[in-house]
PDB file of C-alpha atoms in Angstrom:
ATOM      1  CA  MET A  47       0.000   0.000   0.000  1.00  0.00           C
ATOM      2  CA  ASN A  48       1.027   3.597  -0.424  1.00  0.00           C
ATOM      3  CA  SER A  49       0.193   5.549   2.679  1.00  0.00           C
ATOM      4  CA  THR A  50       0.831   8.591   4.766  1.00  0.00           C
ATOM      5  CA  GLU A  51       0.980   8.101   8.519  1.00  0.00           C
ATOM      6  CA  PRO A  52      -1.159   6.997  10.346  1.00  0.00           C
ATOM      7  CA  GLU A  53      -2.672   4.892   7.553  1.00  0.00           C
ATOM      8  CA  PRO A  54      -1.556   1.252   7.804  1.00  0.00           C
ATOM      9  CA  ASP A  55       0.792  -0.208   5.204  1.00  0.00           C
ATOM     10  CA  ILE A  56       0.331  -3.842   6.259  1.00  0.00           C
ATOM     11  CA  LEU A  57      -2.898  -5.525   7.317  1.00  0.00           C
ATOM     12  CA  LEU A  58      -2.617  -8.981   8.904  1.00  0.00           C
ATOM     13  CA  TYR A  59      -5.615 -11.326   8.628  1.00  0.00           C
ATOM     14  CA  ARG A  60      -6.347 -14.729  10.062  1.00  0.00           C
ATOM     15  CA  LEU A  61      -7.519 -17.292   7.523  1.00  0.00           C
ATOM     16  CA  GLY A  62     -11.168 -16.639   6.691  1.00  0.00           C
ATOM     17  CA  ALA A  63     -11.404 -13.449   8.775  1.00  0.00           C
ATOM     18  CA  ALA A  64     -13.168 -10.382   7.409  1.00  0.00           C
ATOM     19  CA  SER A  65     -11.144  -7.863   9.425  1.00  0.00           C
ATOM     20  CA  PRO A  66      -7.440  -7.660  10.262  1.00  0.00           C
ATOM     21  CA  TYR A  67      -6.185  -8.735  13.666  1.00  0.00           C
ATOM     22  CA  ARG A  68      -3.316  -6.255  13.390  1.00  0.00           C
ATOM     23  CA  THR A  69      -2.276  -3.347  11.203  1.00  0.00           C
ATOM     24  CA  VAL A  70       1.196  -1.870  10.832  1.00  0.00           C
ATOM     25  CA  SER A  71       2.288   1.531   9.574  1.00  0.00           C
ATOM     26  CA  LEU A  72       5.850   1.598   8.262  1.00  0.00           C
ATOM     27  CA  ALA A  73       6.226   5.342   8.864  1.00  0.00           C
ATOM     28  CA  PRO A  74       7.071   5.203  12.605  1.00  0.00           C
ATOM     29  CA  ALA A  75       9.552   2.353  12.077  1.00  0.00           C
ATOM     30  CA  THR A  76      11.408   4.164   9.312  1.00  0.00           C
ATOM     31  CA  GLY A  77      11.100   7.731  10.559  1.00  0.00           C
ATOM     32  CA  TYR A  78       9.435   8.902   7.362  1.00  0.00           C
ATOM     33  CA  ASN A  79       5.918  10.234   6.949  1.00  0.00           C
ATOM     34  CA  ASN A  80       5.159   8.282   3.801  1.00  0.00           C
ATOM     35  CA  GLY A  81       6.419   5.357   1.856  1.00  0.00           C
ATOM     36  CA  VAL A  82       5.575   2.465  -0.386  1.00  0.00           C
ATOM     37  CA  LEU A  83       5.592  -1.184   0.538  1.00  0.00           C
ATOM     38  CA  ARG A  84       7.399  -2.974  -2.273  1.00  0.00           C
ATOM     39  CA  PRO A  85       5.417  -5.561  -4.270  1.00  0.00           C
ATOM     40  CA  ARG A  86       5.838  -8.960  -2.584  1.00  0.00           C
ATOM     41  CA  GLY A  87       7.898  -7.087   0.012  1.00  0.00           C
ATOM     42  CA  VAL A  88       6.850  -9.073   3.086  1.00  0.00           C
ATOM     43  CA  ALA A  89       8.125 -12.358   4.536  1.00  0.00           C
ATOM     44  CA  TRP A  90       7.720 -14.251   7.802  1.00  0.00           C
ATOM     45  CA  SER A  91      10.657 -15.485   9.853  1.00  0.00           C
ATOM     46  CA  PRO A  92      10.945 -19.299   9.821  1.00  0.00           C
ATOM     47  CA  ASP A  93       9.454 -19.558  13.321  1.00  0.00           C
ATOM     48  CA  GLY A  94       6.553 -17.198  12.467  1.00  0.00           C
ATOM     49  CA  THR A  95       7.273 -14.662  15.220  1.00  0.00           C
ATOM     50  CA  ARG A  96       8.552 -11.756  13.108  1.00  0.00           C
ATOM     51  CA  LEU A  97       7.465 -10.160   9.889  1.00  0.00           C
ATOM     52  CA  PHE A  98       9.928  -8.475   7.535  1.00  0.00           C
ATOM     53  CA  ALA A  99       8.883  -5.688   5.166  1.00  0.00           C
ATOM     54  CA  ILE A 100      10.771  -3.974   2.347  1.00  0.00           C
ATOM     55  CA  SER A 101       9.798  -0.369   1.708  1.00  0.00           C
ATOM     56  CA  GLU A 102      10.964   2.523  -0.399  1.00  0.00           C
ATOM     57  CA  HIS A 103      10.499   6.200   0.328  1.00  0.00           C
ATOM     58  CA  ASN A 104      10.203   9.392  -1.658  1.00  0.00           C
ATOM     59  CA  ASP A 105      13.402  10.699  -3.225  1.00  0.00           C
ATOM     60  CA  GLU A 106      15.595   7.841  -1.956  1.00  0.00           C
ATOM     61  CA  ASP A 107      17.747   5.543  -4.036  1.00  0.00           C
ATOM     62  CA  HIS A 108      17.731   2.654  -1.583  1.00  0.00           C
ATOM     63  CA  LEU A 109      15.241   0.305   0.071  1.00  0.00           C
ATOM     64  CA  ARG A 110      14.608  -0.173   3.795  1.00  0.00           C
ATOM     65  CA  LEU A 111      14.149  -3.422   5.695  1.00  0.00           C
ATOM     66  CA  VAL A 112      11.666  -3.075   8.538  1.00  0.00           C
ATOM     67  CA  VAL A 113      11.457  -5.848  11.139  1.00  0.00           C
ATOM     68  CA  ILE A 114       8.091  -6.111  12.820  1.00  0.00           C
ATOM     69  CA  PRO A 115       8.634  -8.060  16.055  1.00  0.00           C
ATOM     70  CA  SER A 116       5.883 -10.009  17.776  1.00  0.00           C
ATOM     71  CA  ALA A 117       3.749 -10.057  14.637  1.00  0.00           C
ATOM     72  CA  HIS A 118       2.987 -13.776  15.103  1.00  0.00           C
ATOM     73  CA  LYS A 119       1.985 -15.510  11.921  1.00  0.00           C
ATOM     74  CA  PRO A 120      -1.808 -15.720  11.813  1.00  0.00           C
ATOM     75  CA  VAL A 121      -3.637 -18.927  12.624  1.00  0.00           C
ATOM     76  CA  SER A 122      -7.187 -19.961  11.805  1.00  0.00           C
ATOM     77  CA  GLY A 123     -10.013 -18.698  13.977  1.00  0.00           C
TER      78      GLY A 123
END
């Protein structure tokens, strides 16, 4: 998503759920007011406890890795 704080960039859903159980804005983690989550720019850690996001920001030539601790990979229900 392309957002300006406080709009969420990442919405985490449990399987079959209609609403997210958690939302994450990348702006506070990166210190920028806006940014773009890269296509396919999210991945879970092997143990499912952290989420990694790749974002880019206005007028920058490089990408940022944001680690979202305690995200906990969603489970059914």
